[in-house]
Structures are given as C-alpha cells and as structure tokens.
Tab-separated table of C-alpha atoms and ligand atoms in Angstrom:
chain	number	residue	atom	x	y	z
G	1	UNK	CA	40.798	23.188	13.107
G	2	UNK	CA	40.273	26.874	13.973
G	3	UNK	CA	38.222	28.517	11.949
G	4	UNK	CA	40.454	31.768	11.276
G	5	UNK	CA	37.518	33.730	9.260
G	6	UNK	CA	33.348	34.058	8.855
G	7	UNK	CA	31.785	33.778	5.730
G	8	UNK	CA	28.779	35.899	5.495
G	9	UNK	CA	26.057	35.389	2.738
G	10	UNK	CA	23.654	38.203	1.787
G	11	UNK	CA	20.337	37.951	0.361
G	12	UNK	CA	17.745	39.329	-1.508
G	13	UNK	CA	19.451	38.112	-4.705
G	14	UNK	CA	17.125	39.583	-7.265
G	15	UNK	CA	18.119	43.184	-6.917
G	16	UNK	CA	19.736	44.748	-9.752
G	17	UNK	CA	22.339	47.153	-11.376
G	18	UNK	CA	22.775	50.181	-9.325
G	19	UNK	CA	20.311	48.878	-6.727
G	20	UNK	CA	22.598	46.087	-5.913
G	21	UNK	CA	25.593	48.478	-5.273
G	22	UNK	CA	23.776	50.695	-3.073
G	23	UNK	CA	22.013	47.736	-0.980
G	24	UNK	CA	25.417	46.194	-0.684
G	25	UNK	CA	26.941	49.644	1.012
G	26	UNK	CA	24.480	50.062	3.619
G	27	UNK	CA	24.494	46.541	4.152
G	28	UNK	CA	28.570	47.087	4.464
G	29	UNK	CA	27.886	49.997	6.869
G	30	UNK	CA	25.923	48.420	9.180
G	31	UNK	CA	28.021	45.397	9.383
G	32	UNK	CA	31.009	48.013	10.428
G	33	UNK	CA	28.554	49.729	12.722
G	34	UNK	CA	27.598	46.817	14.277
G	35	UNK	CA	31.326	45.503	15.034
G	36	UNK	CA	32.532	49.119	15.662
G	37	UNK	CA	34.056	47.569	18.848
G	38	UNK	CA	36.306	45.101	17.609
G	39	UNK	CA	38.730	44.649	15.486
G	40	UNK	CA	38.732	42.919	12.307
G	41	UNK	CA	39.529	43.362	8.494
G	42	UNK	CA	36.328	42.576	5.910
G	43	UNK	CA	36.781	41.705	1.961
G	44	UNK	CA	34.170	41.110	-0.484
G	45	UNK	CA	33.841	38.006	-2.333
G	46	UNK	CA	31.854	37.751	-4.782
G	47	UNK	CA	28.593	38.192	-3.489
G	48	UNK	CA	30.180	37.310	0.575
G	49	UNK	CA	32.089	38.961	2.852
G	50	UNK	CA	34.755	37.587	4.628
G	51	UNK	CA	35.588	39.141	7.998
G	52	UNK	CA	38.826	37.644	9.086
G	53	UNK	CA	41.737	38.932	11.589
G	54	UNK	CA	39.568	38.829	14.343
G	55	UNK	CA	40.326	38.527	18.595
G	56	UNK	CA	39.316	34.686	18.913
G	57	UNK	CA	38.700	35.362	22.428
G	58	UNK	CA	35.570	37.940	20.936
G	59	UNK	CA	34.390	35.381	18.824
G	60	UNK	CA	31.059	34.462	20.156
G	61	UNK	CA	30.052	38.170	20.544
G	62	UNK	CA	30.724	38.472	17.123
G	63	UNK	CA	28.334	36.180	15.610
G	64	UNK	CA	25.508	37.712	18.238
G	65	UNK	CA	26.170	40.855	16.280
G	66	UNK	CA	26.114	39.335	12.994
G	67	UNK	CA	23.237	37.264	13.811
G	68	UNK	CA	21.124	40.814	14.055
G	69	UNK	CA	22.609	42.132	10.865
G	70	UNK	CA	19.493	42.224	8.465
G	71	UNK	CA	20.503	41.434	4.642
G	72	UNK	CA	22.533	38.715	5.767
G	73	UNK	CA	20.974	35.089	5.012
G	74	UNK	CA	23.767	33.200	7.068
G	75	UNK	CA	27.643	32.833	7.562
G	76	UNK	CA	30.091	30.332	8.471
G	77	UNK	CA	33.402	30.321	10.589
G	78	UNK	CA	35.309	28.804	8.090
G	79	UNK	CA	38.847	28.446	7.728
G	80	UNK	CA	41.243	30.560	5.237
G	81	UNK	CA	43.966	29.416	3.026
G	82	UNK	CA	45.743	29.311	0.023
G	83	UNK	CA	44.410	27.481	-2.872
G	84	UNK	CA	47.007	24.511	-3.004
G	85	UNK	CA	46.213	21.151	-3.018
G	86	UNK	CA	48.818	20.277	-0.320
G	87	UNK	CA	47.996	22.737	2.171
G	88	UNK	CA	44.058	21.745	1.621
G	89	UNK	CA	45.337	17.938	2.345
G	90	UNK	CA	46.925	19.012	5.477
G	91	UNK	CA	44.355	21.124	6.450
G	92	UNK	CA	41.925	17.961	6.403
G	93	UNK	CA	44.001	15.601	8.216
G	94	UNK	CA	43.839	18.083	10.957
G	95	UNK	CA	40.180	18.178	10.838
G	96	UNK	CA	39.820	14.375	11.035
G	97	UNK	CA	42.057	13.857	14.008
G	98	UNK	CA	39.402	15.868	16.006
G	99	UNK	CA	36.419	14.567	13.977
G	100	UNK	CA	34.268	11.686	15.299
G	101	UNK	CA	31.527	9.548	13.105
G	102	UNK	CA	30.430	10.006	9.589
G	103	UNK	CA	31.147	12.743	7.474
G	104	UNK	CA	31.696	13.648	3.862
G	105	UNK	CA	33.343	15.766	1.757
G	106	UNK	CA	31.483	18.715	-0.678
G	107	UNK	CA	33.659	20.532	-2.915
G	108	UNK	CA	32.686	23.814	-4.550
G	109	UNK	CA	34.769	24.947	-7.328
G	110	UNK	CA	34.292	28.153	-8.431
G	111	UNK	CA	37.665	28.713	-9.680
G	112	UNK	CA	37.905	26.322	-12.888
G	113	UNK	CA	41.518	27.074	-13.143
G	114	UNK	CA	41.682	24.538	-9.889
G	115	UNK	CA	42.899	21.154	-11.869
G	116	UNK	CA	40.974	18.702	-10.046
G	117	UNK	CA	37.080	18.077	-10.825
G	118	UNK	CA	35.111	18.531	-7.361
G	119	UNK	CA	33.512	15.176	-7.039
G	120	UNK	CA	37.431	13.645	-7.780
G	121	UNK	CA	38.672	16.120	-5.346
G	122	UNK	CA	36.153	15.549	-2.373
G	123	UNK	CA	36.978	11.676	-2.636
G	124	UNK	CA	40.560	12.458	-2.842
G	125	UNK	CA	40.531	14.612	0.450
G	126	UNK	CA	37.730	11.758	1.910
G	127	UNK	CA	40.542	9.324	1.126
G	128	UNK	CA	43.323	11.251	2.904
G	129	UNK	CA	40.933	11.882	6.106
G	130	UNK	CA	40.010	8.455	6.395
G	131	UNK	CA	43.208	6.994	6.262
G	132	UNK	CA	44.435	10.143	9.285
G	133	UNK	CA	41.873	8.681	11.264
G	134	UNK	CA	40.148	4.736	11.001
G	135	UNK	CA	37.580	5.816	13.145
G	136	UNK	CA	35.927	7.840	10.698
G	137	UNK	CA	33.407	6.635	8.136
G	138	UNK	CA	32.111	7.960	5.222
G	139	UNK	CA	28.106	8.905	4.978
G	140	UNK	CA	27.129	10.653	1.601
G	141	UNK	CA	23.500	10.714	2.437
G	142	UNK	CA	23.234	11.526	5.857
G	143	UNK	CA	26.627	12.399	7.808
G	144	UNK	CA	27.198	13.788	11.443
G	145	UNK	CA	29.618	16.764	9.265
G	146	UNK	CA	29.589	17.476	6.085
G	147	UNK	CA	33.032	19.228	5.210
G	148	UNK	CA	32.276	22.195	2.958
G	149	UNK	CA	35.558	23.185	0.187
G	150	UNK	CA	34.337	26.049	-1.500
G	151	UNK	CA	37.366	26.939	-4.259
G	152	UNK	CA	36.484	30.180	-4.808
G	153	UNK	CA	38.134	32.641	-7.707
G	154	UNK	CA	40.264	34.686	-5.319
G	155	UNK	CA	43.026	32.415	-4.713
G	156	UNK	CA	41.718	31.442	-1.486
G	157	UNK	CA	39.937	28.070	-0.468
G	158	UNK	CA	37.816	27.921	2.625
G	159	UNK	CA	36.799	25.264	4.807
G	160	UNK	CA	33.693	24.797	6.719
G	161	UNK	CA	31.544	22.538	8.363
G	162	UNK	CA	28.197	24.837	10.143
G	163	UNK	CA	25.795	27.412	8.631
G	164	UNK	CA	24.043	29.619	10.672
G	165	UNK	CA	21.136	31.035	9.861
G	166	UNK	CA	20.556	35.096	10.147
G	167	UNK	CA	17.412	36.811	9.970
G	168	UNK	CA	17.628	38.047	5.880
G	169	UNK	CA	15.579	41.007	4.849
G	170	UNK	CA	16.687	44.086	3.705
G	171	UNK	CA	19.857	46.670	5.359
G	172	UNK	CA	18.446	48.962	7.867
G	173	UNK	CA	18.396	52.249	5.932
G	174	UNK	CA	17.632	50.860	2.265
G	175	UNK	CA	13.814	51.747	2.373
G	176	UNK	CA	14.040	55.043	4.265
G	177	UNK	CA	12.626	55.632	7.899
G	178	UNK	CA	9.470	54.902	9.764
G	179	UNK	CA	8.038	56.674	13.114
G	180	UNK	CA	7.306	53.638	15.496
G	181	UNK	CA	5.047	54.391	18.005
G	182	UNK	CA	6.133	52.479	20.998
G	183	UNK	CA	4.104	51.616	24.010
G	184	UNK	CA	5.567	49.297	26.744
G	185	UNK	CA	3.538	46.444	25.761
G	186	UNK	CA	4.376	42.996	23.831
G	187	UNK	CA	3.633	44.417	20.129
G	188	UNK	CA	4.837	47.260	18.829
G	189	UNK	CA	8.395	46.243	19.900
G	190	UNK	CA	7.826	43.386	17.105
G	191	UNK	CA	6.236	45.789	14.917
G	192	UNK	CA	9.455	47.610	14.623
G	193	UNK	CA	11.422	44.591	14.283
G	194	UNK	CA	9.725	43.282	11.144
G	195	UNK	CA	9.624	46.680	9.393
G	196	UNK	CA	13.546	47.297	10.355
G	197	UNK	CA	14.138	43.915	8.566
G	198	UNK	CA	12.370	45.255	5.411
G	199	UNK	CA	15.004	47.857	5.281
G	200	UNK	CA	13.237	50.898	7.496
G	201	UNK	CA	15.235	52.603	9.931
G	202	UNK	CA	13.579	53.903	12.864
G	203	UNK	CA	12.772	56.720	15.254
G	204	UNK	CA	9.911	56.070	18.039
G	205	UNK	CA	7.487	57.979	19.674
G	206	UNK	CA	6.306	57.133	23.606
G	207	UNK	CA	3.498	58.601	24.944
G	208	UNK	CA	3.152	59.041	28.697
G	209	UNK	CA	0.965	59.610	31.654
G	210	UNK	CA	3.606	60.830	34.361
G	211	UNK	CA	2.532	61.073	37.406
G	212	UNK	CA	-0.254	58.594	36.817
G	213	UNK	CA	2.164	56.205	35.323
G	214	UNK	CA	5.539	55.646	37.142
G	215	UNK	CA	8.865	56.632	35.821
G	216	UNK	CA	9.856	52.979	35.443
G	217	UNK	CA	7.552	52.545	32.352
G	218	UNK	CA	9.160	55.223	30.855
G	219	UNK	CA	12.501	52.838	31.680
G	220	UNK	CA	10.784	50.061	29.886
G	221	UNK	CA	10.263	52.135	27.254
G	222	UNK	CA	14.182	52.362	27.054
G	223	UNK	CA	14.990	49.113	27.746
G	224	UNK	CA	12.924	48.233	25.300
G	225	UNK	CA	14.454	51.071	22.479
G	226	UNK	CA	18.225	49.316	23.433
G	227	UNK	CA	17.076	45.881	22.760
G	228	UNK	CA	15.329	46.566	19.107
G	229	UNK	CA	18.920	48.874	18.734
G	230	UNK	CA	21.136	46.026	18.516
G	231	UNK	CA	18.865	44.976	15.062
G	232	UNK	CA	18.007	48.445	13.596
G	233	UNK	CA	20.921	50.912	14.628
G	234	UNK	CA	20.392	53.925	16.908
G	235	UNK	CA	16.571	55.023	17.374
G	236	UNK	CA	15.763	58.444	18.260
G	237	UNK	CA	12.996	58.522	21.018
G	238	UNK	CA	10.691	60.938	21.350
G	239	UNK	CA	8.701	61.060	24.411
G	240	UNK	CA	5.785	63.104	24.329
G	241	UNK	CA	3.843	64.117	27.883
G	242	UNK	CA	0.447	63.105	27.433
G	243	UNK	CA	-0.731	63.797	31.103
G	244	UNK	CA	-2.682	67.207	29.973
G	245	UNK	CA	-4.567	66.111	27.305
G	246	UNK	CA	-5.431	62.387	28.748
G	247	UNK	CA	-7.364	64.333	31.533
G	248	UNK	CA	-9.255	66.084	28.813
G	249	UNK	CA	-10.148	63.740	27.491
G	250	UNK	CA	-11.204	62.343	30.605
G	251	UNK	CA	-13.189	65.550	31.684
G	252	UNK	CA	-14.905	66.601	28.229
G	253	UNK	CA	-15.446	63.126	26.535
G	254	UNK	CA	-18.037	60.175	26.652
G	255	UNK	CA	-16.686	57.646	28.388
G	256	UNK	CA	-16.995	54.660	25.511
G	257	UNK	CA	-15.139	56.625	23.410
G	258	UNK	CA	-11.791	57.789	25.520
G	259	UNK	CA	-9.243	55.603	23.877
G	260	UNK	CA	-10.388	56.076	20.355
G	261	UNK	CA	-9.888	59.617	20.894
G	262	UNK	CA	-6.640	58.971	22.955
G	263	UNK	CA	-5.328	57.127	20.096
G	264	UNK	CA	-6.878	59.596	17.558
G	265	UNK	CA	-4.278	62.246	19.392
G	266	UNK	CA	-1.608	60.398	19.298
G	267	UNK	CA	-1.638	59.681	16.281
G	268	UNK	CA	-2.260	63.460	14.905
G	269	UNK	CA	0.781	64.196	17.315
G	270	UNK	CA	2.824	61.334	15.709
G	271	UNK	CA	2.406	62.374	12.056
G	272	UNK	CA	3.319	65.856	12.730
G	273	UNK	CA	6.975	64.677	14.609
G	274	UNK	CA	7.089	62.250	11.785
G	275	UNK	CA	7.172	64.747	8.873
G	276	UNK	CA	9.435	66.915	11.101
G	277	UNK	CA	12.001	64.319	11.441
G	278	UNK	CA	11.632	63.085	7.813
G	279	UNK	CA	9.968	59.728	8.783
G	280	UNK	CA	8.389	58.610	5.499
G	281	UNK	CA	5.800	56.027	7.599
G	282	UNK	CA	3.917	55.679	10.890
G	283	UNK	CA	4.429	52.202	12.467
G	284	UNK	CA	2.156	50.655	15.065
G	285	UNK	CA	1.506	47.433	16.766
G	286	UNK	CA	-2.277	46.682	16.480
G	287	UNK	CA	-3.379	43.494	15.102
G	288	UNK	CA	-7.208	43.151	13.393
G	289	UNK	CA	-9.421	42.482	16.456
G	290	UNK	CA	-7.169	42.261	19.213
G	291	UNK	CA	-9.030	44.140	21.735
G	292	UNK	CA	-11.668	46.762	21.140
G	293	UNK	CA	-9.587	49.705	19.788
G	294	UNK	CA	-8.491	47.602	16.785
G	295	UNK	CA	-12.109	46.232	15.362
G	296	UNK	CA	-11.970	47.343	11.771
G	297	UNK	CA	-14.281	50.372	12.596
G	298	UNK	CA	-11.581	51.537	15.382
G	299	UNK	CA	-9.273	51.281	12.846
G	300	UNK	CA	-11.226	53.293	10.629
G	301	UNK	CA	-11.752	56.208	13.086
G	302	UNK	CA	-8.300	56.109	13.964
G	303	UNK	CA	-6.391	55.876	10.863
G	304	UNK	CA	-8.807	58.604	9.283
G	305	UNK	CA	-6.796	61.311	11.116
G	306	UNK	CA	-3.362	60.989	9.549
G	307	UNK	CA	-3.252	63.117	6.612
G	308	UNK	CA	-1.088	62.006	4.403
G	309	UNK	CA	1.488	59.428	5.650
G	310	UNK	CA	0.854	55.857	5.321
G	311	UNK	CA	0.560	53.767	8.310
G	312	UNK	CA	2.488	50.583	8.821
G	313	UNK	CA	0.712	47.788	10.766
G	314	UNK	CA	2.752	44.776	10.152
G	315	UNK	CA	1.039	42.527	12.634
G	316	UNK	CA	-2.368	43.011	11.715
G	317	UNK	CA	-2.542	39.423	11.016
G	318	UNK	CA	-0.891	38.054	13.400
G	319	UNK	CA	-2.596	35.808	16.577
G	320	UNK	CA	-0.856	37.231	19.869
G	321	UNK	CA	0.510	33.976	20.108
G	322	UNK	CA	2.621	34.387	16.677
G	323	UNK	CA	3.688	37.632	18.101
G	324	UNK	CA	4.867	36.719	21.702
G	325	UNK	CA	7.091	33.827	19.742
G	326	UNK	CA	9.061	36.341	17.724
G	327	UNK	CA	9.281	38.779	20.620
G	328	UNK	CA	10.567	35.629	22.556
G	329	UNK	CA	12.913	35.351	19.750
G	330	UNK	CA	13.827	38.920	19.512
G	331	UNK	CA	14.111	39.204	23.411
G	332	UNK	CA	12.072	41.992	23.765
G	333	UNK	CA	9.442	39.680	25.683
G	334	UNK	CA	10.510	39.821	29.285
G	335	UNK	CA	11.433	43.611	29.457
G	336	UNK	CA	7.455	43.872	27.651
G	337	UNK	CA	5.551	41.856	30.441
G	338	UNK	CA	7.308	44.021	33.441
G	339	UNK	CA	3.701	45.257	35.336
G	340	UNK	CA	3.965	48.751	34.941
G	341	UNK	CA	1.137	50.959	33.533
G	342	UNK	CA	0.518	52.489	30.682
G	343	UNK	CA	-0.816	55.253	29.888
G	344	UNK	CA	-3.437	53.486	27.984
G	345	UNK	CA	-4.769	51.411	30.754
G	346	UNK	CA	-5.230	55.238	32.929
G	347	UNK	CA	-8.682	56.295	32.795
G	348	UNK	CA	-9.696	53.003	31.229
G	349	UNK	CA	-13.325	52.970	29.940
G	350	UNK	CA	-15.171	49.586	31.462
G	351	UNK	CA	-16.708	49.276	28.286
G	352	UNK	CA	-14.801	51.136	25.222
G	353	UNK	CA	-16.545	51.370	22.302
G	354	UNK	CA	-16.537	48.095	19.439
G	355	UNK	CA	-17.841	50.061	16.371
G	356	UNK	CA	-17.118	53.492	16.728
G	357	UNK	CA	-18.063	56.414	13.762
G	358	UNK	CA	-15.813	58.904	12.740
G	359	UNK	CA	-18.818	61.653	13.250
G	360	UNK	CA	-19.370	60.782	16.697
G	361	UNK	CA	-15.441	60.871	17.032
G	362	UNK	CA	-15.258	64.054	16.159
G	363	UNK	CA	-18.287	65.143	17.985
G	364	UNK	CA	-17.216	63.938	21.060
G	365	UNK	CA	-12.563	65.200	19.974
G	366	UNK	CA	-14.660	69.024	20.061
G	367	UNK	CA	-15.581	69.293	23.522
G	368	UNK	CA	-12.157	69.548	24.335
G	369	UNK	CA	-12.261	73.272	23.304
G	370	UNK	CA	-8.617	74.057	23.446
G	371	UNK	CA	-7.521	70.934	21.674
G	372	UNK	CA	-5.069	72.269	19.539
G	373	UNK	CA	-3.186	74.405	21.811
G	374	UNK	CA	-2.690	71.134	24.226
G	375	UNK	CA	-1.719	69.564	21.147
G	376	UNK	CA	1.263	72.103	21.154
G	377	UNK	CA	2.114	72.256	23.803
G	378	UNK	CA	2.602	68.359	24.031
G	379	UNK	CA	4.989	69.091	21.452
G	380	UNK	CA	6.773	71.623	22.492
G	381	UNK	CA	7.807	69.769	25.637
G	382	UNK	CA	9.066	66.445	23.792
G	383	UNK	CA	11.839	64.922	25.256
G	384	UNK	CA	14.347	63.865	22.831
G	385	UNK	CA	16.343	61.121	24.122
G	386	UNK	CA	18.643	59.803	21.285
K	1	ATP	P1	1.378	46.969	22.539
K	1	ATP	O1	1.665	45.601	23.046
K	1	ATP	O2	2.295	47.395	21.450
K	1	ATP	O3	1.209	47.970	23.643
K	1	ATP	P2	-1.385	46.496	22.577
K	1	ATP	O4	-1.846	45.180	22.143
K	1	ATP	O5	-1.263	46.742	24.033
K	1	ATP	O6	-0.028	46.827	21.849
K	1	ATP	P3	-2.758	48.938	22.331
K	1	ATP	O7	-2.295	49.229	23.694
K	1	ATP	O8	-4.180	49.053	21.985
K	1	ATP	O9	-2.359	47.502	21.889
K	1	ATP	O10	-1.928	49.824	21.335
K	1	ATP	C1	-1.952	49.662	19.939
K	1	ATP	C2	-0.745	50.340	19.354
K	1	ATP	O11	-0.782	51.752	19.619
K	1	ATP	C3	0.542	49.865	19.993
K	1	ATP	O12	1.027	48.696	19.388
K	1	ATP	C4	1.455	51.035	19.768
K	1	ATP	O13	1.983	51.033	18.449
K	1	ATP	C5	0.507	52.220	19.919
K	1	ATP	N1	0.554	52.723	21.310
K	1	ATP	C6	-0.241	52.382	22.330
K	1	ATP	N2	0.096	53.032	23.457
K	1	ATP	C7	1.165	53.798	23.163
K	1	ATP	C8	1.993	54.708	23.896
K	1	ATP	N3	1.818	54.947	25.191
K	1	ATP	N4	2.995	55.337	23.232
K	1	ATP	C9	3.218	55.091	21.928
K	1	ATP	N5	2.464	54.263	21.196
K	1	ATP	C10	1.449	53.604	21.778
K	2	MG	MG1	-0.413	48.454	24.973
C-alpha cells in the first residue's frame, strides 16, 4: 500500500461557536505557511484535514513540518478511496501481501448510509486478508498492525495503520503576541516554545555586549531564532547594544547588585519595544531559584519595573533537567551549549546578590546619572533583523 494522503487531527476540542471557526483558520494558515514549498491540495473533514496530491519523493519533509504545526494532536498517511466495498476488499488484499504477523481490522463508520455494521465489516475484510495471505494471523488484543477503516461521511474511506503524535496546543497567532527575551543560553529558547504552543506568536529581543562578547553569540542568537521558526512562524529580532550601559553599570554600581540592575534595564528596554511592536506579553526563561538572579526577591526587584505588561515565565517550575529534555526535543540544545559569552556572564559579580530590595535597587539604578538618555539611545540603535 501507498499511503496517497495524511490525515491530520486537531485539538483543543472544547472551543466553541465562532471561536472554533477562527482557531480553525489560523490553524489552516499556518499549515499552508508551513508547506508553502510544496505542493499539495488540503480539504476539511469534519473536524481533519486531509492533505493529499502530494510529491511522494517530499514525503518525509512533510511530516517534519507537520510535526511542528501546533493545534494539531496527530495525523496519519493513510490511503484515499472511494467508499465501495469492492475497491476497500482490494485495497486490503494488497495490504496483506506486504503485511507480516498479527493484525486486525478496526472499522469506523461514520457514514451510516455504509450497509455493513463495522464489527461485520472488519471480520469480513479480516476474512479476505487472511485468506490473500496464510501467513497472517489474527490478534484482537494485541496485534503487530492494527488496520484502521474509518468510513467517513464524504464518500471517501481511508485506510491506515500509524498515528503520529504532534505537539497539540493552540495555532500560533490565536492568543496574540509575546516579546521573548532571548539570551544564548538553554532556557529561554524553551520558554518561547511552550508559550508559541499556547497560541502566542513571537518577536524577541537580544541583548548584547559587542566587543566584549564576540559576534558569534550574536550568530547563536540566530541560529537559535531559525530553529524556534520552524514551530512559531517568522520572529522579528530585535537586537539591542547593551555595551554602553553594561559599563555603567559597571562604573557607578555596587558590585552585588550588577545583574539585578542589568536585568532591571533590560527589562524597562523590553517593555517599551514590546508596546511599540504591539506585543501583548514579556516572555523570559528564569526558573524559581535557578541561580541567584531568580530567588523570589530577584524576581521581585526585577519584575517591579515593568509597568504594565504581564510577564510570562513558563519555566518557573521547571528543574533544568526538565528543561534541557524538551530543548533536546525541540533541538535548540546543541546550538544553546556552543561556549560563547554572554553578555550576562561580562562583568560578572563573584558574589551577586540572593535577596536583593527594590530600595537599594533603585538606590544603587541612580548613580548612573544619565540613565535614561543611555536608555535611548540603546533604542535608537536596535537592529531589526526580521
Ligand atoms: P537562559 O538559558 O535563557 O540564558 P539562564 O538560566 O542563563 O537562562 P539568566 O542568564 O539569568 O538565566 O537569564 C534569565 C532570563 O533573562 C533568560 O532566560 C532570558 O529570558 C533573559 N536574558 C538573559 N540574558 C539575556 C540577553 N542577553 N538578551 C535577552 N534576554 C536575556
Ligand atoms: Mg543565560
């Protein structure tokens, strides 16, 4: 058998009404983004899609697209045809010349009109493949293939034997966008992945340190943007040059507190590019107690300067090891460990502070006196790279 079509399944099944309709489009969209290099037709189903007249040859890259879709719960190459009972017969007896072991047979009938009950109809077809092939042998509880006939309404009958799991969530796009901030590191790379999959599209923000770090983090930093692209859609990167104010900080500031005021910046620098670029959330990496800047008083400090955005942290319960698996699994992880600096680790304090106070904070943020101005001028030099 060749499986002349893919079945794809979509998820989040309690949506509603109008919400349905409009999850479904996006979800539609991005499916035709994603494949907007080969050719292929798409129907709906009720509540599938069918892709079908596809290059065979591009099969496999197919299904890597698809398998980054999010909104889609699985899909199966399946194969097509007309609902009638002789071509389903012959259709079978192909598929157990090339079939070895145990199998059975599942019949779905959706279409009622179809004459034949679908417990009849899978012993039927069992029958027929058996008798094709006296190697086979039939295992209702635990076979090596279980042969899927789903009868549906539209005429059509497909056959199929493997579901593949996607990631599910929610279209990229459905719950507006969010301003990752996105270091080189192992995090924040997975912090955009999981909020994507909730249905946030995304622009990033990358801070660096040029000359003091090399061009090849800010490389990474790309690398990193065209990996997480192939789940979320095209990511507008903003890289900010954060040389001027790091030394500052450096000059003016108590030592302990350097990266909770670094961080304090950035994140005053993010919200402002977020509201210009409509970015209805801030998105970061840190996870409760990781390393000093994110004790629950770092947090505090840091947090206390974004005015009114929310900030998303969606691994701030995750161990580091939970994190490396999915960046693993996203294959974000080996571009993340390359060696080069950040600019977080420039300047780094021997001892940064554990519990820091937003008074002191600020205390300390005022002796840079012309704060504001670098703060601009950061901004006004953004490189927009899209
Ligand atoms: P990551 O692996 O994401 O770098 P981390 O464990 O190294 O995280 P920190 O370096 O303390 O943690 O950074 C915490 C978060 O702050 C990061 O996850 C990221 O969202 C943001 N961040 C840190 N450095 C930068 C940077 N240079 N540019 C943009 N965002 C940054
Ligand atoms: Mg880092």
């Amino acid at each position: 058998m060749k499986e002349n079509v893919i079945i794809l399944r979509y998820g989040e099944l309690h949506l509603k009404g109008n919400n349905r309709a409009y999850f479904e489009n996006v979800l539609l969209k991005n499916i035709k983004n994603s494949l907007k290099n080969y050719t292929f037709d798409l129907k709906k189903i009720s509540g599938r899609y069918v892709i079908s007249s596809f290059n065979q040859n591009e099969y496999n890259q197919i299904v890597e697209k698809l398998k980054k879709i999010f909104g889609l719960v699985s899909f199966s190459p399946a194969y097509e045809l007309k609902t009638e009972i002789e071509q389903i017969e012959n259709e079978c007896k192909k598929i157990a010349k090339e079939l070895n072991g145990s199998f059975r047979i599942t019949t779905k009938r959706a279409d009622k009109k179809f004459p034949i009950k679908s417990d009849e109809f899978s012993a039927h077809i069992g029958g027929i493949m058996l008798n094709e092939n006296s190697n086979l042998k039939v295992d209702l509880h635990n076979p090596e293939t279980n042969i899927i006939i789903e009868i549906r309404e539209n005429g059509f009958t497909y056959i199929l034997t493997k579901i593949i799991h996607a990631h599910g969530g929610m279209p990229v796009g459905t719950a507006g966008k969010g301003l990752l901030m996105l270091s080189g590191g192992i995090d924040s790379p997975v912090a955009g992945y999981m909020m994507a999959k909730r249905g946030l599209s995304l622009c990033a923000i990358h801070f660096h340190s040029f000359p003091y770090t090399s061009l090849q983090a800010k490389e990474k930093v790309l690398t990193l943007k065209e990996i997480l692209e192939d789940y979320t859609g095209k990511i507008k990167l903003f890289v900010v040059p954060f040389t001027k104010i790091q030394e500052a900080i450096h000059i003016n500031c108590y030592e302990e507190y350097m990266i909770t005021i670094m961080r304090r910046i950035m994140l005053r620098i993010a919200e402002k590019i977020a509201k210009k670029y409509n970015c209805g959330a801030i998105i970061t990496g840190e996870s409760l107690g990781q390393v000093a800047s994110q004790t629950l008083e770092s947090i505090t400090v840091t947090n206390s300067v974004v005015e009114s955005l929310p900030i998303f942290r969606p691994l701030i319960g995750m161990d580091k090891t939970e994190i490396m698996n999915i960046s693993n699994d996203i294959g974000t992880y080996e571009t993340s460990i390359l060696p080069y600096e950040d600019c977080c680790t420039v300047f780094l304090p021997k001892n940064p502070v554990i519990k820091p106070t937003i008074k002191k904070a600020k205390y300390e943020e005022d002796k840079i006196g012309n704060l504001d101005y670098l703060i601009e001028q950061a901004i006004n030099n953004i490189e927009i790279i899209e």
